[in-house]
Structure formats: structure tokens, C-alpha cells
Amino acid sequence: MESKELLENCRICPRRCGVNRLKGEKGFCGALDKIVVAKAFAHRWEEPCISGHKGSGTVFFSGCNLKCVFCQNYRISQEWFGKAVEEKDLVEIFLNLQAKGVHNINLVTPTIYTPQLASALEKAKDKGLTVPVVWNSNAYENPEMLQMLEGLVDVYLPDLKYCDETPARKYSNAPDYFRCATKAILEMYRQVGEPVFDEKGIIKRGLIIRHLVLPGLKEDSKKVLGFIKSNLPSGVYVSLMGQYMPCFRTGEFPEINRPLSKEEYEEVIEYFFELGLENGFAQEEGADSPKYVPDFDLEGV
């Protein structure tokens, strides 16, 4: 199906709003037909195998199909800071980043623009884009849309946020999150398989699943790890993130309006090993700092 048809009756994400984005109708996410970009730069704070020593060519997109009350990037995900760009401009952004020597092109929160990005990636590859492409998403996606990306995306980096329906509904307005996200992740694995690295340890292809540990929800985190252990091979990497910090709307939710404790995070890491999971990343103490949130300033756009 052509990008135009998909935008006329939007069913791109699990919300399946059915709005005509070409005529200015907005669904849950608020996106229209144009891609909106907030920043494009060499990001050095991703996982070591992604950022390496040259940085990850990261493109931050505005808008999101979740409404996470704790979103650190709320200025772009919810407040829509950014600049609308044409497809040809996006292709140039990708090529300009590659020319700077980055290890990959890292598309952050891309889901709501899947058809447009599939087209832009095809054109960029025709014009000489050769570095791996990373799809860095919230995993709330439709498998049939991900199939449009087969052969265009080399690395999938989904964030599997919740297992239980209650926090998914309360904090992200997505009660069906786990059911949808796990189907999407299995499709991602089908496409790219277990991680493959170059001689310097930089990822070339494969699946890495992120999980942000939330305060008070360590048992849910354990369920997320249990799903990974039961449904994916041991070669898949898990990135356990301890960078949670109260921000955006967490003041409305006292139970998560506090930092993640060291004990909570370490208990989840210990459970990772208890399950027999073998490969992954953890964050050092101090990752929950505002200094690691990018300054969204239209750099590179």
C-alpha cells in the first residue's frame, strides 16, 4: 500500500484512528502528513555498541502514539517542538550525518511516520546511504507496518515498557500495550535476528530490547524479562535502563514522582541473571540526570 493511502485512513499504529492526515485531520498522536524533526546530531549517550567512538547519527522525531506521563523528551513527544521537513530534506539529513562519520542512522520515535520513513530510507540508500539504520521505538507498533521496513532497517531498538495492563493504561494511555508491543518485537526479531557486531564491537544488525525500570514497578520489570527469556533466544541483548527521573506530569502520580532507588534497579539486574539471560547492558549510577536529555534546538534540521 502506498504511503498516501495509509495516511488517508490512518491505521499505522495499534490505535488505528482512521483519520485523513492528508486533509489535516489529527488522531491520537497529532501527526499530519509531514515528518517533523527536532534534532539530528551525533549522539554519544546510547548503548556502547550503538554510539561507539564516533557517535550515533540520531534523528529525533516530534510526536508520539503514547502519552507517557514520565517522558523525558516531552518537549518534542507531547509539545510538538520541531520543524516539518520534506522527504528530500530528510534524505539529506541522513546523508549529512553519514558524511560526519557516524556509526549508524538512529531514528528515534519513528512509528507514526513509518510509511514516509520507508520511502525516505529507500531514496537515501539509492543515493549512497550505507551505514546501518536503527529503528529506536516505543514498540507500540503494528507488525504489518514493520514489514514495510524489511531490508531497510538493520537494527531494531524497541523499548518494552510494561507487562501489566494497569500501569500501561495509567501512565501511557495504552492498556493493550504489552499484547501489541510483544507482537511487534517478534516481527522485529524475524527480520533482523540476534545482534551481529563488527570487529570494534559496533552493532551491524540485530535486535536489542530496552526496558526502563520504573519506581515501584520492579515486579512488572521482572515479568518483562520473563517474556524475553521465554520467547526469544539468548543471543538477543537486553538494555536495562536506570535513567528514570521524575519529570513532565509525574507530579500528578505520587507513586512514581520520585527517583528510582538503587535497590530497585539492582534487584531487576539480579533477576536478569537469575533467569539465565546472557547478554545486555546496564547503566551506571548517575544516568538519571537532566544533562543526558538532548537540547532540542533544531540542530542538523
PDB file of C-alpha atoms in Angstrom, residues 85-93 120 123 127:
ATOM      1  CA  VAL A  85      10.542  18.654   6.568  1.00  0.00           C
ATOM      2  CA  GLU A  86      10.067  17.342   3.045  1.00  0.00           C
ATOM      3  CA  GLU A  87      11.204  13.845   2.129  1.00  0.00           C
ATOM      4  CA  LYS A  88      14.160  15.168   0.115  1.00  0.00           C
ATOM      5  CA  ASP A  89      15.304  17.191   3.132  1.00  0.00           C
ATOM      6  CA  LEU A  90      15.150  14.120   5.359  1.00  0.00           C
ATOM      7  CA  VAL A  91      17.214  12.157   2.845  1.00  0.00           C
ATOM      8  CA  GLU A  92      19.840  14.911   3.003  1.00  0.00           C
ATOM      9  CA  ILE A  93      19.788  14.835   6.809  1.00  0.00           C
ATOM     10  CA  ALA A 120      12.871   8.210   2.574  1.00  0.00           C
ATOM     11  CA  LYS A 123      15.751   7.018  -1.587  1.00  0.00           C
ATOM     12  CA  LYS A 127      21.812   7.960  -3.026  1.00  0.00           C
TER      13      LYS A 127
END
